[in-house]
Amino acid sequence: MKTDIDIQIIHNVRMLRKEREITQRTLATMIQTSHGFVAEVEKDGSKCKYSANHIYLIAKNFGCSLYDIYPPIDPLAP
């Protein structure tokens, strides 16, 4: 099951990927997984999500910060 944080991470990765004109297939190569996995992660209703290692590799390969991928922390949230 995807949490709200998982969904936001996936959305942020998709946006960064599209801004950089990186295909799902290229992203899959960057994070050492299959194109089908990335497609499944980005599909609404799927239970697949990125691991901590995937997120690290995405940030490294995109040349961005983890702060660009993770949603901001709301100190007032429960």
Short mmCIF file of C-alpha atoms in Angstrom, two decimals:
data_model
loop_
_atom_site.label_atom_id
_atom_site.label_comp_id
_atom_site.label_asym_id
_atom_site.label_seq_id
_atom_site.Cartn_x
_atom_site.Cartn_y
_atom_site.Cartn_z
CA MET A 1 0.00 0.00 0.00
CA LYS A 2 1.27 3.45 -0.91
CA THR A 3 1.22 6.09 1.80
CA ASP A 4 0.62 9.78 1.11
CA ILE A 5 4.39 10.28 1.33
CA ASP A 6 5.01 7.50 -1.23
CA ILE A 7 2.50 9.12 -3.59
CA GLN A 8 4.15 12.54 -3.23
CA ILE A 9 7.62 11.06 -3.81
CA ILE A 10 6.40 9.31 -6.97
CA HIS A 11 4.78 12.54 -8.17
CA ASN A 12 7.97 14.52 -7.49
CA VAL A 13 10.15 11.96 -9.28
CA ARG A 14 7.80 11.93 -12.28
CA MET A 15 7.88 15.75 -12.45
CA LEU A 16 11.69 15.85 -12.20
CA ARG A 17 11.97 13.07 -14.79
CA LYS A 18 9.74 14.93 -17.25
CA GLU A 19 11.49 18.27 -16.66
CA ARG A 20 14.77 16.60 -17.56
CA GLU A 21 13.18 14.77 -20.51
CA ILE A 22 14.20 11.40 -19.08
CA THR A 23 12.17 8.39 -20.19
CA GLN A 24 10.94 5.68 -17.85
CA ARG A 25 13.36 3.31 -19.57
CA THR A 26 16.33 5.62 -18.91
CA LEU A 27 15.27 6.11 -15.29
CA ALA A 28 15.04 2.33 -14.91
CA THR A 29 18.63 1.99 -16.13
CA MET A 30 19.74 4.73 -13.72
CA ILE A 31 18.21 2.95 -10.72
CA GLN A 32 19.19 -0.53 -11.91
CA THR A 33 15.69 -1.90 -12.36
CA SER A 34 13.35 -2.73 -15.23
CA HIS A 35 11.30 -0.35 -17.34
CA GLY A 36 8.23 -2.28 -16.25
CA PHE A 37 8.96 -1.51 -12.60
CA VAL A 38 9.14 2.25 -13.19
CA ALA A 39 5.95 2.13 -15.27
CA GLU A 40 4.20 0.19 -12.49
CA VAL A 41 5.39 2.63 -9.81
CA GLU A 42 3.99 5.57 -11.79
CA LYS A 43 0.67 3.81 -12.47
CA ASP A 44 -2.25 4.93 -10.32
CA GLY A 45 -3.58 2.16 -8.12
CA SER A 46 -0.34 0.16 -8.18
CA LYS A 47 1.22 -0.99 -4.91
CA CYS A 48 4.78 -0.61 -6.25
CA LYS A 49 6.93 2.18 -4.89
CA TYR A 50 10.54 3.29 -4.87
CA SER A 51 12.91 1.99 -2.20
CA ALA A 52 15.30 4.19 -0.24
CA ASN A 53 18.09 2.99 -2.54
CA HIS A 54 16.05 3.91 -5.64
CA ILE A 55 15.42 7.40 -4.25
CA TYR A 56 19.13 7.84 -3.48
CA LEU A 57 20.08 6.79 -7.03
CA ILE A 58 17.44 9.10 -8.53
CA ALA A 59 18.79 12.10 -6.60
CA LYS A 60 22.38 11.18 -7.52
CA ASN A 61 21.63 10.70 -11.23
CA PHE A 62 19.34 13.73 -11.50
CA GLY A 63 21.90 15.91 -9.71
CA CYS A 64 19.32 17.07 -7.19
CA SER A 65 18.82 16.96 -3.45
CA LEU A 66 16.70 14.48 -1.55
CA TYR A 67 14.75 17.59 -0.50
CA ASP A 68 13.63 17.87 -4.14
CA ILE A 69 12.13 14.38 -3.94
CA TYR A 70 10.72 14.08 -0.43
CA PRO A 71 7.76 16.24 0.60
CA PRO A 72 8.53 19.00 3.10
CA ILE A 73 8.12 18.16 6.77
CA ASP A 74 5.11 19.83 8.37
CA PRO A 75 5.92 20.29 12.08
CA LEU A 76 2.22 20.71 12.82
CA ALA A 77 1.17 17.45 11.18
CA PRO A 78 0.27 14.57 13.49
#
